[in-house]
Amino acid sequence: MAEVTRRKLLGAAGAAAAVTALGTTAACSGDSTGGASGGGDYDLPTYQPAPDLEVQPFYSTETPGMENVYTEYPKTYFKSVEREPGSGGTVTSFQLTWGDPSKPLDENPYWQELNERLGVSFEPQFVPQPVFDEKFATMLASGEVPDLVFVNDQSAVNLQGIRDGAFADLSEVLSGDNILKWPNLAARKEEIWQASLKDGRIYQIPSIVWNLTNLPVMRTDLVDQTSIGRAPKDADELFTMLKEVSALGTGPGGQKVYGLNKYDAHPGTASMFQRLFKTGPEWQLDGNGDLVHITQTENYRAMLEWLARAWAEGIFDPVSMSPTATDIVSGAAIRYDAVGAAIGAAGLSQWEADLPGAKFDFFDMPGFDGSAQLVVRNVPYGKSTCVSAKAAEDEDRLTEILNVLDYFSAPFGSEEALFIGSGQQGRHFEFNEFGMPVSNMDYKTELGVQYVGVTSGDNSYRIHPNAAPWADSFVTVMEAMAQNSIARDLEGLESASATFITKGAQLKQLWTDFENGVITGRESVDDLESFVSNYMAQGGTQVKDEYTQALKDAGK
C-alpha cells in the first residue's frame, strides 16, 4: 500500500475559525455526521493508488499539472471491489443528466444487472442539467434528501445544502486508514480532498479531474503560409501571423478563414489569451502580499488592448462572440479546444477528414513578451457526491451507501468501471481491434442510470488510436503548459466568500459585458479603471475582504 504523509486537520476550534471566515451556518447541527461544526481532529484520507494497468504509458511525467499519456488500452481488467453485495435494501440518488433518462428498470437489462452487482435496489432521480439548481433547491426545501446527491459546489444553491446541514460530515468516517474499507474512494490524492474541504471538514466525495483541460490547436495549412510560421515568439509575432491568415481570405475548398473565429466570452476562465498575457488567476496575491483582482493588473490591460486591436484589424471573424455554435462557420489559424475532444476518436483526424486540405496540430503558446506563457491550473477536483445527513445517522446504512458509492467510483482499467461506463459486452458494447469498448447505439440509453461525478484512480490522458499520429506533439505542448503552470492562490478556498456565492453571477456578467465591449470597440480600455471601481463597489470589495480573511485563517 502506498501512503502519502497525512496532516492532522482542523478540530472544533479550527473549524469554527474557518466557519467564521466562510459565513456558514455552523450551528445548524452539533453532531459529527450532519453539521458543519463536527468536533474532533481527523486525518485526511489515506491515499491508496488504484492497481497499475497492464500497459505501459507512452509518456511518463512528474511535472505538477501534467499526467501520464497512454496510446494503448488495457487488454485485461482488474477487479477493484472485493466485497459481498449489499443487503438488498434501497439506495436512492439525486443525479444530473445531460441527455435522455434511462429506460425503466423492468425494460432495462443493464439496470437489473447493476442492482444485482450492488446487492441493493438502486433508485435514481434524474434531473436535467438546465433545471438542476431549481430542482436541487426544491429537494432541499422538502427535507427529503436522497442517500446520494450530485453536488456542484461552485453553485450557490448546491453549496447551501452543505451549509444547512443536509449532508453528512464524513471526516471521521473517512479519516486516515478508515477509508481503506472503500479502496476506490481511497484512490484520490491528498490534494483532491484538501481542495474540496468545507469549513475544514469532508462533506463531499470529489471527482478527479485533469489540471489542464484545454489547449490551443492550429491550422498548419494556414499558418505555414505566413511570414511567421508555426512558432511565433511573442504577442507581436502571433498578431502578425493571425493577421496574415485573415488576409488569405479562404482556405482549402474555399472556406472563409480568419486568424481567430471564436472568442470565449467567459472572463476568468483561463483562456489562451490569459495564458499569452500571463494574467494569472482571477484573484491573486501581488508583490506586497495583497489580494488583487485580475482586472487590476497591467497584464490584463495589455491583453485587452491586444484583443481590441485584433478585432479592429479583422483578425476575428465578426461573429466570433456569437453564443450560437452553428454561427461559427469559418476556419481559424488558432482555436482553443477541449483536450478530451482533440485526442478522442472524433478529434484531429476527423477534423481533417471533414475539411479536405486542412491540417491540424497542437500549438505551443508563447508568452506575450517572449518569455514562457503562464497557465493557471484547474481546481484539482470536479463535481462531487454528498451523502444525506439523515441516512448517515445509521452506521450500517451509511456503510452500505458508501459501498455503493465505492462501486460507482471504480477507476479506469477495472471490471467495475468497464461495466459502469460501457455495460454488458455483446449487448451494449464490443471490443474493437484496439481493445477499446465500442458502444451499440441501439441500447445506449439503458446506461443512463449509472451514477456520475465520482470518478477516481488513474487520471492519465488517453489518446485514441485515431489521434496517435499527434501523440508527440500533444506531449510537447501539454508538458510545456504544465511546466509553466501555477496553482491558484485561493485553491481550496474558492467557496470561502459568501458574497461571491450570492453575487458571483452578477459580477461575472458585469465583467463579461465590459470585456466584450472593449474588444469589439463599444467601450474603451481607458474605461478600465472606472469599471474596476464599479466592480468593486458592486460586491468585489466584499469578495476580496472575505477571501483575504480566508487566506489569513489558512495561514497563506
PDB file of N, CA and C in Angstrom, residues 45-86:
ATOM      1  N   PRO A  45      -7.941  11.488   4.349  1.00  0.00           N
ATOM      2  CA  PRO A  45      -7.979  10.069   3.993  1.00  0.00           C
ATOM      3  C   PRO A  45      -6.657   9.574   3.406  1.00  0.00           C
ATOM      4  N   THR A  46      -6.282   8.371   3.787  1.00  0.00           N
ATOM      5  CA  THR A  46      -5.077   7.747   3.237  1.00  0.00           C
ATOM      6  C   THR A  46      -5.231   7.557   1.732  1.00  0.00           C
ATOM      7  N   TYR A  47      -4.194   7.883   1.012  1.00  0.00           N
ATOM      8  CA  TYR A  47      -4.203   7.676  -0.438  1.00  0.00           C
ATOM      9  C   TYR A  47      -3.680   6.283  -0.760  1.00  0.00           C
ATOM     10  N   GLN A  48      -4.499   5.489  -1.421  1.00  0.00           N
ATOM     11  CA  GLN A  48      -4.107   4.162  -1.885  1.00  0.00           C
ATOM     12  C   GLN A  48      -4.340   4.104  -3.390  1.00  0.00           C
ATOM     13  N   PRO A  49      -3.283   4.150  -4.178  1.00  0.00           N
ATOM     14  CA  PRO A  49      -3.454   4.187  -5.626  1.00  0.00           C
ATOM     15  C   PRO A  49      -4.188   2.965  -6.145  1.00  0.00           C
ATOM     16  N   ALA A  50      -4.897   3.136  -7.231  1.00  0.00           N
ATOM     17  CA  ALA A  50      -5.508   2.003  -7.920  1.00  0.00           C
ATOM     18  C   ALA A  50      -4.402   1.122  -8.498  1.00  0.00           C
ATOM     19  N   PRO A  51      -4.666  -0.160  -8.718  1.00  0.00           N
ATOM     20  CA  PRO A  51      -3.647  -1.039  -9.305  1.00  0.00           C
ATOM     21  C   PRO A  51      -3.130  -0.507 -10.633  1.00  0.00           C
ATOM     22  N   ASP A  52      -1.858  -0.774 -10.916  1.00  0.00           N
ATOM     23  CA  ASP A  52      -1.270  -0.356 -12.185  1.00  0.00           C
ATOM     24  C   ASP A  52      -1.932  -1.090 -13.348  1.00  0.00           C
ATOM     25  N   LEU A  53      -2.029  -0.392 -14.472  1.00  0.00           N
ATOM     26  CA  LEU A  53      -2.560  -1.015 -15.683  1.00  0.00           C
ATOM     27  C   LEU A  53      -1.488  -1.898 -16.317  1.00  0.00           C
ATOM     28  N   GLU A  54      -1.946  -2.893 -17.062  1.00  0.00           N
ATOM     29  CA  GLU A  54      -1.009  -3.815 -17.708  1.00  0.00           C
ATOM     30  C   GLU A  54      -0.585  -3.302 -19.080  1.00  0.00           C
ATOM     31  N   VAL A  55      -0.499  -2.004 -19.214  1.00  0.00           N
ATOM     32  CA  VAL A  55       0.046  -1.385 -20.423  1.00  0.00           C
ATOM     33  C   VAL A  55       0.993  -0.281 -19.974  1.00  0.00           C
ATOM     34  N   GLN A  56       2.011  -0.042 -20.756  1.00  0.00           N
ATOM     35  CA  GLN A  56       2.993   0.974 -20.426  1.00  0.00           C
ATOM     36  C   GLN A  56       2.568   2.330 -20.996  1.00  0.00           C
ATOM     37  N   PRO A  57       2.777   3.385 -20.242  1.00  0.00           N
ATOM     38  CA  PRO A  57       2.426   4.701 -20.777  1.00  0.00           C
ATOM     39  C   PRO A  57       3.317   5.084 -21.955  1.00  0.00           C
ATOM     40  N   PHE A  58       2.763   5.827 -22.870  1.00  0.00           N
ATOM     41  CA  PHE A  58       3.530   6.386 -23.983  1.00  0.00           C
ATOM     42  C   PHE A  58       4.504   7.432 -23.450  1.00  0.00           C
ATOM     43  N   TYR A  59       4.061   8.113 -22.386  1.00  0.00           N
ATOM     44  CA  TYR A  59       4.881   9.170 -21.800  1.00  0.00           C
ATOM     45  C   TYR A  59       4.593   9.236 -20.310  1.00  0.00           C
ATOM     46  N   SER A  60       5.652   9.277 -19.514  1.00  0.00           N
ATOM     47  CA  SER A  60       5.515   9.404 -18.066  1.00  0.00           C
ATOM     48  C   SER A  60       6.079  10.746 -17.626  1.00  0.00           C
ATOM     49  N   THR A  61       5.494  11.307 -16.585  1.00  0.00           N
ATOM     50  CA  THR A  61       5.906  12.632 -16.143  1.00  0.00           C
ATOM     51  C   THR A  61       5.775  12.777 -14.642  1.00  0.00           C
ATOM     52  N   GLU A  62       6.583  13.649 -14.086  1.00  0.00           N
ATOM     53  CA  GLU A  62       6.466  14.045 -12.691  1.00  0.00           C
ATOM     54  C   GLU A  62       6.142  15.534 -12.571  1.00  0.00           C
ATOM     55  N   THR A  63       5.887  16.190 -13.683  1.00  0.00           N
ATOM     56  CA  THR A  63       5.618  17.617 -13.687  1.00  0.00           C
ATOM     57  C   THR A  63       4.265  17.911 -13.064  1.00  0.00           C
ATOM     58  N   PRO A  64       4.195  18.773 -12.056  1.00  0.00           N
ATOM     59  CA  PRO A  64       2.891  19.138 -11.489  1.00  0.00           C
ATOM     60  C   PRO A  64       1.969  19.699 -12.572  1.00  0.00           C
ATOM     61  N   GLY A  65       0.735  19.189 -12.593  1.00  0.00           N
ATOM     62  CA  GLY A  65      -0.231  19.633 -13.581  1.00  0.00           C
ATOM     63  C   GLY A  65      -0.308  18.743 -14.801  1.00  0.00           C
ATOM     64  N   MET A  66       0.738  17.980 -15.077  1.00  0.00           N
ATOM     65  CA  MET A  66       0.761  17.088 -16.226  1.00  0.00           C
ATOM     66  C   MET A  66       0.409  15.680 -15.769  1.00  0.00           C
ATOM     67  N   GLU A  67      -0.129  14.885 -16.683  1.00  0.00           N
ATOM     68  CA  GLU A  67      -0.468  13.492 -16.410  1.00  0.00           C
ATOM     69  C   GLU A  67       0.283  12.582 -17.378  1.00  0.00           C
ATOM     70  N   ASN A  68       0.400  11.314 -17.012  1.00  0.00           N
ATOM     71  CA  ASN A  68       0.941  10.342 -17.949  1.00  0.00           C
ATOM     72  C   ASN A  68       0.039  10.251 -19.175  1.00  0.00           C
ATOM     73  N   VAL A  69       0.614   9.828 -20.277  1.00  0.00           N
ATOM     74  CA  VAL A  69      -0.119   9.734 -21.542  1.00  0.00           C
ATOM     75  C   VAL A  69      -0.078   8.291 -22.032  1.00  0.00           C
ATOM     76  N   TYR A  70      -1.234   7.762 -22.383  1.00  0.00           N
ATOM     77  CA  TYR A  70      -1.339   6.402 -22.915  1.00  0.00           C
ATOM     78  C   TYR A  70      -1.881   6.442 -24.339  1.00  0.00           C
ATOM     79  N   THR A  71      -1.337   5.566 -25.167  1.00  0.00           N
ATOM     80  CA  THR A  71      -1.872   5.385 -26.523  1.00  0.00           C
ATOM     81  C   THR A  71      -2.428   3.976 -26.704  1.00  0.00           C
ATOM     82  N   GLU A  72      -2.273   3.133 -25.678  1.00  0.00           N
ATOM     83  CA  GLU A  72      -2.812   1.775 -25.732  1.00  0.00           C
ATOM     84  C   GLU A  72      -3.858   1.597 -24.643  1.00  0.00           C
ATOM     85  N   TYR A  73      -4.779   0.679 -24.870  1.00  0.00           N
ATOM     86  CA  TYR A  73      -5.828   0.387 -23.901  1.00  0.00           C
ATOM     87  C   TYR A  73      -5.574  -0.980 -23.268  1.00  0.00           C
ATOM     88  N   PRO A  74      -6.033  -1.175 -22.029  1.00  0.00           N
ATOM     89  CA  PRO A  74      -5.784  -2.463 -21.370  1.00  0.00           C
ATOM     90  C   PRO A  74      -6.465  -3.614 -22.095  1.00  0.00           C
ATOM     91  N   LYS A  75      -5.802  -4.766 -22.046  1.00  0.00           N
ATOM     92  CA  LYS A  75      -6.391  -5.978 -22.619  1.00  0.00           C
ATOM     93  C   LYS A  75      -7.076  -6.809 -21.539  1.00  0.00           C
ATOM     94  N   THR A  76      -6.649  -6.599 -20.293  1.00  0.00           N
ATOM     95  CA  THR A  76      -7.291  -7.269 -19.164  1.00  0.00           C
ATOM     96  C   THR A  76      -7.705  -6.213 -18.144  1.00  0.00           C
ATOM     97  N   TYR A  77      -8.706  -6.556 -17.342  1.00  0.00           N
ATOM     98  CA  TYR A  77      -9.255  -5.607 -16.375  1.00  0.00           C
ATOM     99  C   TYR A  77      -9.182  -6.194 -14.977  1.00  0.00           C
ATOM    100  N   PHE A  78      -8.768  -5.364 -14.003  1.00  0.00           N
ATOM    101  CA  PHE A  78      -8.655  -5.840 -12.636  1.00  0.00           C
ATOM    102  C   PHE A  78      -9.981  -5.659 -11.901  1.00  0.00           C
ATOM    103  N   LYS A  79     -10.164  -6.424 -10.838  1.00  0.00           N
ATOM    104  CA  LYS A  79     -11.352  -6.310 -10.000  1.00  0.00           C
ATOM    105  C   LYS A  79     -11.033  -5.357  -8.858  1.00  0.00           C
ATOM    106  N   SER A  80     -11.776  -4.273  -8.770  1.00  0.00           N
ATOM    107  CA  SER A  80     -11.448  -3.240  -7.772  1.00  0.00           C
ATOM    108  C   SER A  80     -12.206  -3.413  -6.471  1.00  0.00           C
ATOM    109  N   VAL A  81     -13.277  -4.200  -6.472  1.00  0.00           N
ATOM    110  CA  VAL A  81     -14.122  -4.349  -5.279  1.00  0.00           C
ATOM    111  C   VAL A  81     -14.166  -5.811  -4.871  1.00  0.00           C
ATOM    112  N   GLU A  82     -13.547  -6.131  -3.754  1.00  0.00           N
ATOM    113  CA  GLU A  82     -13.595  -7.487  -3.201  1.00  0.00           C
ATOM    114  C   GLU A  82     -14.527  -7.458  -1.993  1.00  0.00           C
ATOM    115  N   ARG A  83     -15.807  -7.485  -2.253  1.00  0.00           N
ATOM    116  CA  ARG A  83     -16.767  -7.320  -1.183  1.00  0.00           C
ATOM    117  C   ARG A  83     -18.076  -7.981  -1.596  1.00  0.00           C
ATOM    118  N   GLU A  84     -18.747  -8.565  -0.627  1.00  0.00           N
ATOM    119  CA  GLU A  84     -20.052  -9.150  -0.912  1.00  0.00           C
ATOM    120  C   GLU A  84     -21.046  -8.047  -1.258  1.00  0.00           C
ATOM    121  N   PRO A  85     -22.003  -8.320  -2.152  1.00  0.00           N
ATOM    122  CA  PRO A  85     -23.020  -7.322  -2.475  1.00  0.00           C
ATOM    123  C   PRO A  85     -23.802  -6.909  -1.228  1.00  0.00           C
ATOM    124  N   GLY A  86     -24.567  -5.855  -1.363  1.00  0.00           N
ATOM    125  CA  GLY A  86     -25.304  -5.299  -0.244  1.00  0.00           C
ATOM    126  C   GLY A  86     -26.403  -6.200   0.262  1.00  0.00           C
TER     127      GLY A  86
END
